[in-house]
Amino acid sequence: MSSLLIRPLTVEDLGEVATIEKLSFPSPWPSSAYATELTTNRLARYIGAWSSGDLVGFGGLWLMVDEAHITTMAVHPTQRRRGVGSALLLELLQESRRGGARVATLDVRVSNLAAQRMYASFGFAEVGRRIRYYDDNGEDALVMTTPELESSEQLAREAAVRLHVHNRSDGGLQTHA
Ligand SMILES: CC(C)(COP(=O)(O)OP(=O)(O)OC[C@H]1O[C@@H](n2cnc3c(N)ncnc32)[C@H](O)[C@@H]1OP(=O)(O)O)[C@@H](O)C(=O)NCCC(=O)NCCS
C-alpha cells in the first residue's frame, strides 16, 4: 500500500505545481495566478498530494456561500489511475462541507472523458453547458454539480469511492489528510 500525504498547498510548492500544470492542461495557469489564489483569495482552498516526498497532484476550490466550485484538479501523468485524483476530490468535498457548502459544482471540457468519469463516480451530474467556453480551441464546458453534500446518498457514494481507493488491485493508497 502506498502512502499519500494530503495537505494545503503553500507558495513554496508552486514550482512543483507548475510542472504538473504544464503536463496536464493545454492552457496552463501561470504560477502568479496560483500565488494570488493562495495569498489573497479568502474564498480559495488548494490542496496537494505527496508520495515519497514528491507532489503528485493538486486541486482547489472556491467556497461561495452555499456552493463550492472546484477550480482545478490535476495529477502527474505518471501517477494517474492510482486513485490520487479521487483522494484529492474526497478531501475537497470534505472541505466544502466544513466550509458550509450545500453542493459542489465544476466546469469540464466536453472532450475530457477521463475527468468526467471520475466526477460521475462522485455523483456529479451534468446540469448545463457553456458554449465555446475555452478560448484555446472553442470547446464547450459541461457544468456538473453534486447532490446535496450532506445527503445520505452523497455520503454513501463518497464512502464507496474511499473504499475503492484503498482497495485497488495495484495495492491501494493510504491517505493522511
Ligand atoms: C482527471 C484526473 C485528475 C484524474 O486523476 P487520477 O488520479 O488518474 O484519477 P483516479 O485514479 O482517482 O481515477 C478515478 C476514476 O476516474 C476514471 N478515470 C480516470 N482516468 C481515466 C481515464 N484515463 N480513462 C477512463 N476513466 C478514467 C475512472 O473511473 C477511475 O476509476 P478506476 O481507475 O477505478 O477505473 C487526471 O486524469 C488528470 O490530471 N487529467 C489532466 C487534468 C484534468 O483533466 N483535470 C480535470 C480538469 S476538469
Coordinates of C-alpha atoms and ligand atoms in Angstrom, one line a residue:
M1 CA 0.0 0.0 0.0
S2 CA 1.5 3.4 -1.0
S3 CA 1.3 6.3 1.4
L4 CA -0.2 9.6 0.2
L5 CA 0.0 12.8 2.3
I6 CA -2.6 15.4 1.6
R7 CA -2.1 19.0 2.9
P8 CA -2.8 22.6 1.9
L9 CA -0.6 24.0 -0.8
T10 CA 1.8 26.8 0.0
V11 CA 3.7 29.3 -2.2
E12 CA 6.8 27.1 -1.8
D13 CA 5.0 24.3 -3.6
L14 CA 4.3 26.3 -6.7
G15 CA 7.4 25.1 -8.7
E16 CA 6.1 21.5 -8.5
V17 CA 2.5 22.7 -9.2
A18 CA 3.8 24.4 -12.4
T19 CA 5.4 21.1 -13.6
I20 CA 2.2 19.1 -13.2
E21 CA 0.1 22.0 -14.6
K22 CA 2.1 22.2 -17.8
L23 CA 1.9 18.4 -18.3
S24 CA -1.9 18.5 -17.7
F25 CA -3.6 21.4 -19.4
P26 CA -3.5 22.9 -22.9
S27 CA -3.6 26.5 -21.4
P28 CA -1.8 26.2 -18.0
W29 CA -2.4 28.8 -15.3
P30 CA 0.8 30.8 -14.6
S31 CA 2.3 30.4 -11.1
S32 CA 1.5 34.0 -10.5
A33 CA -2.2 33.1 -10.7
Y34 CA -1.8 30.3 -8.1
A35 CA 0.3 32.7 -5.9
T36 CA -2.6 35.2 -6.0
E37 CA -5.1 32.5 -5.2
L38 CA -3.0 31.3 -2.2
T39 CA -2.2 34.7 -0.8
T40 CA -5.2 37.0 -1.5
N41 CA -8.3 34.9 -2.3
R42 CA -10.1 34.3 1.1
L43 CA -12.6 32.0 -0.6
A44 CA -9.9 29.7 -2.1
R45 CA -8.7 26.4 -0.7
Y46 CA -5.9 24.5 -2.5
I47 CA -4.5 21.1 -1.5
G48 CA -1.7 18.9 -2.8
A49 CA -1.0 15.1 -2.6
W50 CA 2.6 14.0 -1.9
S51 CA 4.0 10.5 -2.4
S52 CA 7.6 9.8 -1.2
G53 CA 8.2 13.5 -0.8
D54 CA 7.1 14.4 -4.4
L55 CA 4.0 16.4 -5.3
V56 CA 1.9 14.0 -7.4
G57 CA -1.4 16.0 -7.7
F58 CA -3.3 19.0 -6.6
G59 CA -6.8 20.5 -6.6
G60 CA -8.7 23.5 -5.4
L61 CA -12.0 25.2 -4.9
W62 CA -13.7 28.4 -4.1
L63 CA -16.2 28.5 -1.2
M64 CA -19.0 30.7 -2.4
V65 CA -21.5 30.8 0.5
D66 CA -23.5 27.6 0.0
E67 CA -21.7 26.4 -3.2
A68 CA -18.2 25.1 -3.5
H69 CA -16.8 25.5 -7.0
I70 CA -13.9 23.1 -7.9
T71 CA -11.5 25.4 -9.8
T72 CA -8.8 22.9 -10.8
M73 CA -7.6 19.3 -10.4
A74 CA -4.6 17.6 -11.9
V75 CA -2.4 14.5 -11.3
H76 CA 1.1 14.0 -12.7
P77 CA 0.7 11.8 -15.8
T78 CA 3.0 9.1 -14.4
Q79 CA 0.8 8.8 -11.3
R80 CA -2.7 8.6 -12.8
R81 CA -5.2 5.8 -12.4
R82 CA -3.9 5.0 -8.9
G83 CA -6.7 6.9 -7.0
V84 CA -4.8 10.2 -6.4
G85 CA -7.4 12.3 -8.1
S86 CA -10.2 10.6 -6.2
A87 CA -8.3 11.0 -2.9
L88 CA -7.9 14.8 -3.6
L89 CA -11.6 15.1 -4.6
L90 CA -12.7 13.3 -1.4
E91 CA -10.7 15.8 0.6
L92 CA -12.1 18.8 -1.4
L93 CA -15.6 17.7 -0.8
Q94 CA -14.9 17.3 2.9
E95 CA -13.5 20.8 2.9
S96 CA -16.6 22.0 1.1
R97 CA -18.8 20.6 3.8
R98 CA -16.6 22.1 6.6
G99 CA -17.0 25.4 4.8
G100 CA -20.8 25.2 4.8
A101 CA -21.3 24.4 1.1
R102 CA -24.5 22.7 0.2
V103 CA -23.4 21.4 -3.2
A104 CA -20.2 21.4 -5.3
T105 CA -20.0 22.4 -8.9
L106 CA -17.4 22.4 -11.7
D107 CA -16.8 23.0 -15.4
V108 CA -15.1 20.3 -17.5
R109 CA -14.3 20.2 -21.2
V110 CA -16.8 18.1 -23.2
S111 CA -13.8 16.0 -24.6
N112 CA -12.4 15.3 -21.1
L113 CA -14.0 11.9 -20.6
A114 CA -11.4 10.7 -18.0
A115 CA -12.3 13.6 -15.7
Q116 CA -16.0 13.3 -16.4
R117 CA -15.9 9.6 -15.4
M118 CA -14.1 10.5 -12.1
Y119 CA -16.6 13.2 -11.4
A120 CA -19.6 11.0 -12.2
S121 CA -18.3 8.4 -9.7
F122 CA -18.6 11.1 -7.1
G123 CA -22.2 11.9 -8.1
F124 CA -21.5 14.9 -10.2
A125 CA -24.1 15.2 -13.0
E126 CA -24.4 17.5 -16.0
V127 CA -26.7 20.4 -15.3
G128 CA -25.7 22.7 -18.2
R129 CA -23.3 23.7 -20.9
R130 CA -21.2 26.8 -21.5
I131 CA -20.9 27.2 -25.3
R132 CA -17.3 27.8 -26.7
Y133 CA -16.1 28.4 -23.1
Y134 CA -12.5 27.5 -23.7
D135 CA -10.5 30.1 -25.7
D136 CA -7.8 27.8 -26.9
N137 CA -10.0 25.6 -29.1
G138 CA -13.5 26.9 -28.7
E139 CA -14.6 23.8 -26.9
D140 CA -17.8 23.8 -24.7
A141 CA -17.7 23.2 -21.0
L142 CA -20.1 20.9 -19.2
V143 CA -21.4 22.3 -15.9
M144 CA -21.6 19.5 -13.4
T145 CA -23.0 19.5 -9.8
T146 CA -23.3 17.1 -6.9
P147 CA -26.5 16.2 -5.0
E148 CA -26.7 17.8 -1.5
L149 CA -23.3 17.2 0.1
E150 CA -24.9 16.1 3.4
S151 CA -27.4 13.8 1.8
S152 CA -27.1 10.1 2.8
E153 CA -26.9 9.3 -1.0
Q154 CA -23.8 11.5 -1.4
L155 CA -22.1 10.4 1.8
A156 CA -22.6 6.7 0.8
R157 CA -21.2 7.4 -2.6
E158 CA -18.1 9.1 -1.2
A159 CA -17.6 6.2 1.3
A160 CA -17.7 3.8 -1.6
V161 CA -15.1 5.8 -3.5
R162 CA -12.9 5.9 -0.4
L163 CA -13.1 2.1 -0.1
H164 CA -12.3 1.7 -3.8
V165 CA -9.2 3.9 -3.5
H166 CA -7.9 1.9 -0.5
N167 CA -8.7 -1.5 -2.0
R168 CA -7.4 -1.0 -5.6
S169 CA -5.8 -4.0 -7.2
D170 CA -2.5 -2.1 -7.5
G171 CA -2.2 -2.0 -3.7
G172 CA -4.3 1.0 -2.9
L173 CA -3.5 4.3 -1.3
Q174 CA -3.3 5.0 2.4
T175 CA -4.1 8.7 2.8
H176 CA -3.1 11.0 5.6
A177 CA -5.2 14.2 5.2
Ligands
LIG1 C1 -8.7 13.8 -14.3 C2 -7.5 13.4 -13.4 C3 -7.3 14.4 -12.4 C4 -7.9 12.0 -12.7 O1 -6.8 11.7 -11.8 P1 -6.4 10.2 -11.4 O2 -5.5 10.2 -10.3 O3 -6.0 9.4 -12.6 O4 -7.9 9.7 -11.0 P2 -8.2 8.3 -10.3 O5 -7.1 7.3 -10.4 O6 -8.7 8.6 -8.9 O7 -9.5 7.8 -11.2 C5 -10.8 7.7 -10.7 C6 -11.7 7.2 -11.7 O8 -11.8 8.2 -12.8 C7 -12.0 7.5 -14.1 N1 -10.8 7.7 -14.9 C8 -9.7 8.4 -14.5 N2 -8.8 8.5 -15.6 C9 -9.5 7.8 -16.6 C10 -9.1 7.5 -18.0 N3 -7.9 8.0 -18.5 N4 -10.0 6.9 -18.7 C11 -11.2 6.5 -18.3 N5 -11.6 6.7 -17.0 C12 -10.7 7.4 -16.2 C13 -12.1 6.0 -13.7 O9 -13.4 5.7 -13.5 C14 -11.2 5.9 -12.4 O10 -11.5 4.8 -11.6 P3 -10.8 3.4 -11.9 O11 -9.3 3.7 -12.2 O12 -11.1 2.6 -10.7 O13 -11.4 2.9 -13.2 C15 -6.2 13.2 -14.3 O14 -6.6 12.3 -15.4 C16 -5.6 14.5 -14.8 O15 -4.8 15.1 -14.1 N6 -6.0 14.9 -16.0 C17 -5.5 16.1 -16.7 C18 -6.0 17.3 -16.0 C19 -7.5 17.3 -16.0 O16 -8.2 17.0 -17.0 N7 -8.1 17.8 -14.9 C20 -9.5 17.9 -14.7 C21 -10.0 19.3 -15.2 S1 -11.7 19.5 -15.1

